[in-house]
CSV table of C-alpha atoms in Angstrom, one decimal:
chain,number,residue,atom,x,y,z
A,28,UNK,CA,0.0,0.0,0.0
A,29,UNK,CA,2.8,2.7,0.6
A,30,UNK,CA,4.1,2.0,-2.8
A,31,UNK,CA,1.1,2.6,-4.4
A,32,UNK,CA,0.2,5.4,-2.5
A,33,UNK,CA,3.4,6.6,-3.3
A,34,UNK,CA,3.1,6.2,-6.8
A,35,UNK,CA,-0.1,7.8,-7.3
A,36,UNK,CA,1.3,10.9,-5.4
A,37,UNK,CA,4.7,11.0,-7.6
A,38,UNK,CA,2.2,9.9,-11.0
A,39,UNK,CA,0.2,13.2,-9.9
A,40,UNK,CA,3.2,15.2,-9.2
A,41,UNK,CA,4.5,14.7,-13.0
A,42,UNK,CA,1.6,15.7,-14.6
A,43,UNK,CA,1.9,19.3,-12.8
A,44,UNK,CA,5.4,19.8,-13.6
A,45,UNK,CA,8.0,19.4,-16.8
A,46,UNK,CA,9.4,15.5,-15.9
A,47,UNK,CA,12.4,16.2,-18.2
A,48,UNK,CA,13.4,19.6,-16.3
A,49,UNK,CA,13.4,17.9,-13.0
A,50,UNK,CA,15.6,14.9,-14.8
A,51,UNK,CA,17.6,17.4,-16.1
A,52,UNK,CA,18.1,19.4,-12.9
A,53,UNK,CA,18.7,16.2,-10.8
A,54,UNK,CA,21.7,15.3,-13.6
A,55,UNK,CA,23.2,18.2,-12.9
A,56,UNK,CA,23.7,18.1,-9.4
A,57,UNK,CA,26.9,19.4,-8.2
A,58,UNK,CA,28.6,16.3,-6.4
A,59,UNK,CA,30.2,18.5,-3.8
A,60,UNK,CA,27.4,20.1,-2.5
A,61,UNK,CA,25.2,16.4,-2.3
A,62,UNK,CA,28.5,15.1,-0.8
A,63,UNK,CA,28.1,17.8,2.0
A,64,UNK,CA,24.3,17.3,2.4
A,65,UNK,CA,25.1,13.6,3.0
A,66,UNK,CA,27.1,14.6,5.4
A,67,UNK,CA,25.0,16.7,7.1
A,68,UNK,CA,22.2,13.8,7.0
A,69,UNK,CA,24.3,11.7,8.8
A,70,UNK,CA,25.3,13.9,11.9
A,71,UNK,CA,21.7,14.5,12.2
A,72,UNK,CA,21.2,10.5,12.6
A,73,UNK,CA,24.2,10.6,15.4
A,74,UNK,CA,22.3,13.7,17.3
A,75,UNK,CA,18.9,11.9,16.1
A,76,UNK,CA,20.8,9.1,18.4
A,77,UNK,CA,21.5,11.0,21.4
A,78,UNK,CA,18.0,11.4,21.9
A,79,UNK,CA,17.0,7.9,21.5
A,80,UNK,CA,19.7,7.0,24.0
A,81,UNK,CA,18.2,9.5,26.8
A,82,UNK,CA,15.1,7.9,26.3
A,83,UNK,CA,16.7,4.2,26.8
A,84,UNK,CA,18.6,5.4,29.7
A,85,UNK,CA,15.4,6.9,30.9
A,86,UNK,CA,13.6,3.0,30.1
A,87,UNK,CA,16.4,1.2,31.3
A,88,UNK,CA,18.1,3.1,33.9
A,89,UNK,CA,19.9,0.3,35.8
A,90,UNK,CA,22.0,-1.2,32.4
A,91,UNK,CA,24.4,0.8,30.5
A,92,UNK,CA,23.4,2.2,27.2
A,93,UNK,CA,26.2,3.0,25.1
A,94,UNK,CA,26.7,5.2,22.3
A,95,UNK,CA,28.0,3.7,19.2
A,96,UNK,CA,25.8,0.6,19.7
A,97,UNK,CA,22.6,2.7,19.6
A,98,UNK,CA,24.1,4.6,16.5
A,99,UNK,CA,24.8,1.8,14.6
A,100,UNK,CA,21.2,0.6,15.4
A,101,UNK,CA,19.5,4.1,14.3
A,102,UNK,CA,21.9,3.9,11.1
A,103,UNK,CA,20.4,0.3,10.4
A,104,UNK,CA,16.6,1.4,11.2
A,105,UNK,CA,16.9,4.6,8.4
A,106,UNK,CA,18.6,1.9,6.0
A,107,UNK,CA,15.5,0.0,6.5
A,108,UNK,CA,13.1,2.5,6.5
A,109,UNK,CA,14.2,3.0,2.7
A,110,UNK,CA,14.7,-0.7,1.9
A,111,UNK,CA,11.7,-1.5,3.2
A,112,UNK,CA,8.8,-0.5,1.6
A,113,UNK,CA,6.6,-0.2,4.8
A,114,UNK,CA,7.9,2.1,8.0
A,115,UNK,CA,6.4,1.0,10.5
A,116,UNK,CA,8.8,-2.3,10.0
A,117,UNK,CA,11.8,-0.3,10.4
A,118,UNK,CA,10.5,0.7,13.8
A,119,UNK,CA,9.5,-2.6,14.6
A,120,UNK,CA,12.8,-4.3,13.7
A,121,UNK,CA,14.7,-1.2,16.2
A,122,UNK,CA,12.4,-2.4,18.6
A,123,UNK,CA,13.1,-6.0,18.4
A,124,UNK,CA,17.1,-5.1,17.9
A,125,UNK,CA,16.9,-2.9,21.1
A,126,UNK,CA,15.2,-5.7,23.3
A,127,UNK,CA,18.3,-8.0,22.1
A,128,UNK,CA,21.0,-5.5,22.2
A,129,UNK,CA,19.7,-4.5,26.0
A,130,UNK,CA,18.1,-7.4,27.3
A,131,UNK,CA,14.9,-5.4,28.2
A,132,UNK,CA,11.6,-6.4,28.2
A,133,UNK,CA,9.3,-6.1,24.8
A,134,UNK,CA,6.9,-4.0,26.1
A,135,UNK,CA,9.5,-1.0,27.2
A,136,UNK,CA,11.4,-1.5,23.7
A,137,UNK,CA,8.5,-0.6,21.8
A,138,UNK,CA,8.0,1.9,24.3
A,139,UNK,CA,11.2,3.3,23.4
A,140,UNK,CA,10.6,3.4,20.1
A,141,UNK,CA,7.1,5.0,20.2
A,142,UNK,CA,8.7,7.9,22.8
A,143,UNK,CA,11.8,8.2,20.5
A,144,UNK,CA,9.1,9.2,17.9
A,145,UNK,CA,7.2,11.2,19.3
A,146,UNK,CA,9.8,13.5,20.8
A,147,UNK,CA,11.1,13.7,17.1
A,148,UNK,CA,7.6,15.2,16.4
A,149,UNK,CA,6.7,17.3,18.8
A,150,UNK,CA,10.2,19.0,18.8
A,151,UNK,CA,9.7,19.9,14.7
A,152,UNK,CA,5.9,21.1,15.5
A,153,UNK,CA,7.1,23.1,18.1
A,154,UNK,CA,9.6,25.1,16.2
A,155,UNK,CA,7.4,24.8,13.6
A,156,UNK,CA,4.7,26.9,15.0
A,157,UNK,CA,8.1,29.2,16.7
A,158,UNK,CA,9.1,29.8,13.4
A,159,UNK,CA,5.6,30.8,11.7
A,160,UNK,CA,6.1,34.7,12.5
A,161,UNK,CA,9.1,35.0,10.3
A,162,UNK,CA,6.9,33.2,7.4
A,163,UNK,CA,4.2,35.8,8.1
A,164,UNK,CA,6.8,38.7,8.5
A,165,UNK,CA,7.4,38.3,4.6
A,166,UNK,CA,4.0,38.1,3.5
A,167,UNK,CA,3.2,34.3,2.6
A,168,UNK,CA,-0.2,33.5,1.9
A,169,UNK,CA,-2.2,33.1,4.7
A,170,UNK,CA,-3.4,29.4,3.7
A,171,UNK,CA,-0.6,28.4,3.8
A,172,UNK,CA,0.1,29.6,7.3
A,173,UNK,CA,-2.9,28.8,8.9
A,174,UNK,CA,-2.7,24.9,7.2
A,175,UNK,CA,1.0,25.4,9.4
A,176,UNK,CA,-1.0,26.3,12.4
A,177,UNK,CA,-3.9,23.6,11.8
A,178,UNK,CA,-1.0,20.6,11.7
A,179,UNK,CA,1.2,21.8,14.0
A,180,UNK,CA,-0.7,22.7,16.2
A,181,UNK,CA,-2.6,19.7,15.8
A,182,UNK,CA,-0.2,17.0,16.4
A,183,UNK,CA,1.3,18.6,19.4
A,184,UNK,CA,-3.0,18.3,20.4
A,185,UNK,CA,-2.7,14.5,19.1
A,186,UNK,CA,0.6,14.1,21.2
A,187,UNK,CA,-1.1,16.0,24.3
A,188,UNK,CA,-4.2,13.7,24.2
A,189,UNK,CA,-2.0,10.5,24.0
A,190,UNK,CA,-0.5,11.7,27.2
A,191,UNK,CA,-3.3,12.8,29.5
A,192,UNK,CA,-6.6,12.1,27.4
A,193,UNK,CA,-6.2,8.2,27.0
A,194,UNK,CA,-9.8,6.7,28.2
A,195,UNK,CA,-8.9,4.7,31.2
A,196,UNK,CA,-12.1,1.6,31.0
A,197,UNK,CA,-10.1,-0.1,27.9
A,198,UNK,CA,-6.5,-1.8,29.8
A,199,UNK,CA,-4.3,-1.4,26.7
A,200,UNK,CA,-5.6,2.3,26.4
A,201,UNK,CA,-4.9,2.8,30.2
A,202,UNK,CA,-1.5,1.4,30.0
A,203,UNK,CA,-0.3,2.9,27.2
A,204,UNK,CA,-1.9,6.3,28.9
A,205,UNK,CA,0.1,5.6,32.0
A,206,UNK,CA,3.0,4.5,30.7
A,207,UNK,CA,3.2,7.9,28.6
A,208,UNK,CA,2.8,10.2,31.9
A,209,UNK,CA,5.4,8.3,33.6
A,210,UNK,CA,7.9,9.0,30.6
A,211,UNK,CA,7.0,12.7,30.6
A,212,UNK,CA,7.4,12.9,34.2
A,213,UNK,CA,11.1,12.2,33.4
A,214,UNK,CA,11.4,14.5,30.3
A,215,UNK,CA,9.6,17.4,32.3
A,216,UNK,CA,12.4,17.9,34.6
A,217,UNK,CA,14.2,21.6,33.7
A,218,UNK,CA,17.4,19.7,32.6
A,219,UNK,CA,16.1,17.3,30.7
A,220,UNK,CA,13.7,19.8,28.9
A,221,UNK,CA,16.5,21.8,27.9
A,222,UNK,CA,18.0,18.6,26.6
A,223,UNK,CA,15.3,17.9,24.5
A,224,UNK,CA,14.8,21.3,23.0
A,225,UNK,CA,18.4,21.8,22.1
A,226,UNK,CA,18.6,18.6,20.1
A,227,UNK,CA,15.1,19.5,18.5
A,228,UNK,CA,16.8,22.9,17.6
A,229,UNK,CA,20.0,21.3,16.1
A,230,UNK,CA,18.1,18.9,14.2
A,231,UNK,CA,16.5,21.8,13.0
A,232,UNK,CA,19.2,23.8,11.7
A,233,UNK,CA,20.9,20.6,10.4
A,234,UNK,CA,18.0,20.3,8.0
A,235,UNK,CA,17.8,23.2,7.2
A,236,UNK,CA,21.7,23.5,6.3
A,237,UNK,CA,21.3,20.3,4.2
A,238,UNK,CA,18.1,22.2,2.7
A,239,UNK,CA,20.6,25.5,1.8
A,240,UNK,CA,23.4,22.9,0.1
A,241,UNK,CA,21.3,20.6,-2.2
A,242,UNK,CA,19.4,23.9,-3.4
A,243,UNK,CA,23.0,25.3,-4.2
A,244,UNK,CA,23.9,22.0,-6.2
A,245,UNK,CA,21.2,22.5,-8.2
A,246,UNK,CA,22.0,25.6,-8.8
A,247,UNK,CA,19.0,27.5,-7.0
A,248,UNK,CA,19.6,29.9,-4.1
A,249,UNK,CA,17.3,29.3,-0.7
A,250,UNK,CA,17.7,31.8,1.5
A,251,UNK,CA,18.5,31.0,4.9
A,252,UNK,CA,15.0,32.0,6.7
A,253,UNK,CA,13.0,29.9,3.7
A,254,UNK,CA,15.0,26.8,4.7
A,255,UNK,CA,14.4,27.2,8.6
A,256,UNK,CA,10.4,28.0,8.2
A,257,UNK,CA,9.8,24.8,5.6
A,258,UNK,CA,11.7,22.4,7.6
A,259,UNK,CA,9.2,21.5,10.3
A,260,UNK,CA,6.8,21.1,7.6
A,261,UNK,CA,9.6,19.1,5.0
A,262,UNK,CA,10.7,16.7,7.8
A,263,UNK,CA,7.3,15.7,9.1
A,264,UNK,CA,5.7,15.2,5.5
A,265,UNK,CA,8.2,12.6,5.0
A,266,UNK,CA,7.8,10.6,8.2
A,267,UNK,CA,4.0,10.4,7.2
A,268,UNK,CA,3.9,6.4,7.4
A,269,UNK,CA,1.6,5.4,4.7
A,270,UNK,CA,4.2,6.7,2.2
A,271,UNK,CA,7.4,4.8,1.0
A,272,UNK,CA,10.6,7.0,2.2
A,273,UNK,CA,8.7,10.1,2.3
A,274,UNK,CA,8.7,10.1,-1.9
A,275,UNK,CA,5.3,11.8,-2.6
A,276,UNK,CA,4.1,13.5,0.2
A,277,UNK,CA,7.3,15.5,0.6
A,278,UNK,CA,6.8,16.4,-3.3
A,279,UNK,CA,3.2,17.8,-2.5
A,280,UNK,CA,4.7,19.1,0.9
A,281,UNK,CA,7.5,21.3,-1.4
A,282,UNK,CA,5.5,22.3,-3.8
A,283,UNK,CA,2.9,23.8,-1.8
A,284,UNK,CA,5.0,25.7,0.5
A,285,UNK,CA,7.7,27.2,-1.8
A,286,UNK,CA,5.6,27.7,-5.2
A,287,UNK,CA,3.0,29.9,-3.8
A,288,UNK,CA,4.8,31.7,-1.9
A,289,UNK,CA,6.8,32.0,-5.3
A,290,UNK,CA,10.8,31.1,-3.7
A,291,UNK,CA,10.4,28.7,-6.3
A,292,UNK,CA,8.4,27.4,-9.4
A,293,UNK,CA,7.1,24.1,-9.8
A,294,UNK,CA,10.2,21.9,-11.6
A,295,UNK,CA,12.2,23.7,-9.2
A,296,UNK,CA,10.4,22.6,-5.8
A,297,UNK,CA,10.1,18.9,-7.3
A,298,UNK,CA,13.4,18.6,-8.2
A,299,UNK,CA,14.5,19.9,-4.5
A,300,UNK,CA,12.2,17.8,-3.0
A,301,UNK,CA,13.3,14.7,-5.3
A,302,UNK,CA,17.1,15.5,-4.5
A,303,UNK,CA,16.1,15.4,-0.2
A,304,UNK,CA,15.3,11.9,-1.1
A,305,UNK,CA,18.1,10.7,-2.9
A,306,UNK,CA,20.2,12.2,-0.5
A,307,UNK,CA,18.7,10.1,2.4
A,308,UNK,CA,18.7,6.9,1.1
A,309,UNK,CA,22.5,7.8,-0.2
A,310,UNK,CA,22.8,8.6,3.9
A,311,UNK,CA,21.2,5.7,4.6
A,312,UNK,CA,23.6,2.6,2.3
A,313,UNK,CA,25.9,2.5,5.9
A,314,UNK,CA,23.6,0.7,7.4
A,315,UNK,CA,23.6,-2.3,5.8
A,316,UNK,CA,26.8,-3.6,7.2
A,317,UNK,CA,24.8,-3.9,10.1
A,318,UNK,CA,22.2,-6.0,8.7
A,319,UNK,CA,23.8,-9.3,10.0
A,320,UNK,CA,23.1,-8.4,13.9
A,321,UNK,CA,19.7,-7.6,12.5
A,322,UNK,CA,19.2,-11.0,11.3
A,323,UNK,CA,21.0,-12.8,14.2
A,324,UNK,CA,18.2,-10.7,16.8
A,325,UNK,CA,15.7,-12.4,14.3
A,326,UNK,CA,17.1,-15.8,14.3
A,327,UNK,CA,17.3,-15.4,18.2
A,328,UNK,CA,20.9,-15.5,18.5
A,329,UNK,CA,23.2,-13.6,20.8
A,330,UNK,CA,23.4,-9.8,18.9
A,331,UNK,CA,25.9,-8.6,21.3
A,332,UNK,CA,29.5,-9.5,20.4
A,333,UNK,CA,28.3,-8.1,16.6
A,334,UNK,CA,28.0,-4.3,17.6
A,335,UNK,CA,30.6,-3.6,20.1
C-alpha cells in the first residue's frame, strides 16, 4: 500500500510539472554540494541518536546504554526504512534489535521506540509553529500559514491527548496512557527539557543547512530564513507512514510551501524535493553492514558481540 500510494502521489506530481526539467536538474547536481548534504544527514542521525539513547537510559536506567551501539542501530533502522517498503517495519525491527541488544523487556522496547518518535515530532511542530512569524513577516499566503498552524498545532493536540486524554475503562488504552505520563514525568524535569529542545533545535538547523546545500547544487539559491520556516513542515511530511521514504508527500509538501509563496516554481520545488530523497537513502547505504546483527536478533541468537 505505501508503494502505491506513493506512486499515485509522484504519477500526480509529474503531470503538474515538466518531468524532463526535473531529470535534467537532478543530472546536474553538483557532487560537492550532495557530498556535503550527506554529510549533514548523517550527523543529524548521530544527534537523532543522542536522543534515543536518553530515552533508553530513561527505560532502562539500571543497564548501560552505550553510544556507538545505539548509533549503529538508528543507522540500520533509516537503512530500512528505505529498503523497506513499509515504516512502520523499520521501527518494529529497532524495537526488536533494542530488546536484544539491551536485554529489556518487549513492552519497554516498543515503548522506546514510540517515545523516541514522538519526541522527534513534537520538537519539529514546536519550532514549527516558533518559526511561523518569520513566514508571516514576509507576507506568505495566509493558507498556507494557517494549514501550518492547523498541523502543527494539531499533532502537538494529538501528542497531548496520547498523554493525558487516553480513556482509562479499555486496559491497553490505560496502560499505554500511564506509561506515557510516567515517561513525561522524566522529560519534564528543567534539565532534561532543555535537553530535548536543544537537540530539537539542532536537528532543526541541520535540515535546514542540508536544505541550503542541495538547493545550491542544483543551482537554485534558498535563503537561509525559507529553509528554517519549511523544515518543520519538510521533515514531518516525510515521516507520514503510509508513504514509502517520504517520496510523494514530501513532493506535495514542497510544492505547496515554496511555489505559492513563489521562492520557487514548480520543476524547481520537485526537483529539490526529489534530490532530499536521494540524499537520504545515499545517507542511509551505511547501514547495511549492520544488517547481519539484525538478522541474528531475528534468528534469536546472541546480537551482542556483533556491535561492540
Amino acid at each position: 500500500m505505501p508503494l502505491l500510494l506513493t506512486s499515485l502521489l509522484l504519477w500526480l506530481v509529474s503531470y503538474a510539472v515538466d518531468s524532463r526539467q526535473v531529470l535534467l536538474q537532478l543530472s546536474a547536481m553538483r557532487p560537492g554540494f550532495f557530498v556535503a548534504a550527506v554529510m549533514l544527514m548523517l550527523l543529524s542521525i548521530a544527534v537523532a541518536t543522542l536522543r534515543y539513547q536518553s530515552v533508553l537510559r530513561i527505560l532502562c536506567p539500571d543497564g548501560p546504554v552505550h553510544y556507538f551501539p545505539v548509533l549503529k542501530l538508528n543507522l540500520l533502522t533509516l537503512f530500512s526504512a528505505h529498503f523497506v517498503p513499509f515504516g512502520a517495519l523499520a521501527d518494529a525491527m529497532r524495537a526488536l534489535v533494542s530488546r536484544k541488544l539491551l536485554k529489556m523487556p518487549v513492552g519497554k522496547a516498543v515503548e522506546g521506540v514510540i517515545a523516541d518518535r514522538a519526541l522527534a515530532v513534537a520538537g519539529f511542530a514546536l519550532f514549527g509553529l516558533l518559526l511561523l512569524p518569520l513566514q508571516i513577516s514576509m507576507h506568505w499566503p495566509w493558507r498556507i500559514v494557517m494549514a501550518q498552524v492547523a498541523t502543527f498545532g494539531g499533532l502537538l493536540v494529538l501528542l497531548g491527548v496520547a498523554v493525558f486524554g487516553l480513556t482509562l475503562h479499555v486496559r491497553f488504552l490505560k496502560s499505554a496512557a500511564e506509561a506515557a505520563r510516567r515517561f513525561l514525568g522524566h522529560i519534564a524535569t528543567c534539565h532534561s527539557l532543555g535537553w530535548q529542545l536543544g537537540l530539537a533545535a539542532v536537528s532543526t538547523g541541520l535540515f535546514a543547512a542540508m536544505l541550503v546545500l542541495l538547493g545550491l547544487g542544483l543551482g537554485l539559491r534558498i535563503p537561509l530564513w525559507v529553509a528554517f520556516t519549511t523544515t518543520p513542515a519538510i521533515y514531518l511530511s516525510q515521516v507520514v507512514p503510509i508513504f514509502y521514504a517520504g517520496f510523494g508527500s514530501r513532493e506535495i509538501a514542497f510544492a505547496a510551501l515554496l511555489v505559492p509563496s513563489g521562492v520557487l516554481v514548480d520543476s524547481d520545488a520537485v526537483a529539490l524535493s526529489l534530490s532530499i530523497g536521494l540524499c537520504n537513502l545515499a545517507a542511509s547505504v551505511p547501514g547495511a553492514i549492520f544488517a547481519w546483527p539484525l538478522l541474528q536478533a531475528l534468528r534469536g541468537e546472541a546480537i551482542a558481540p556483533a556491535v561492540k
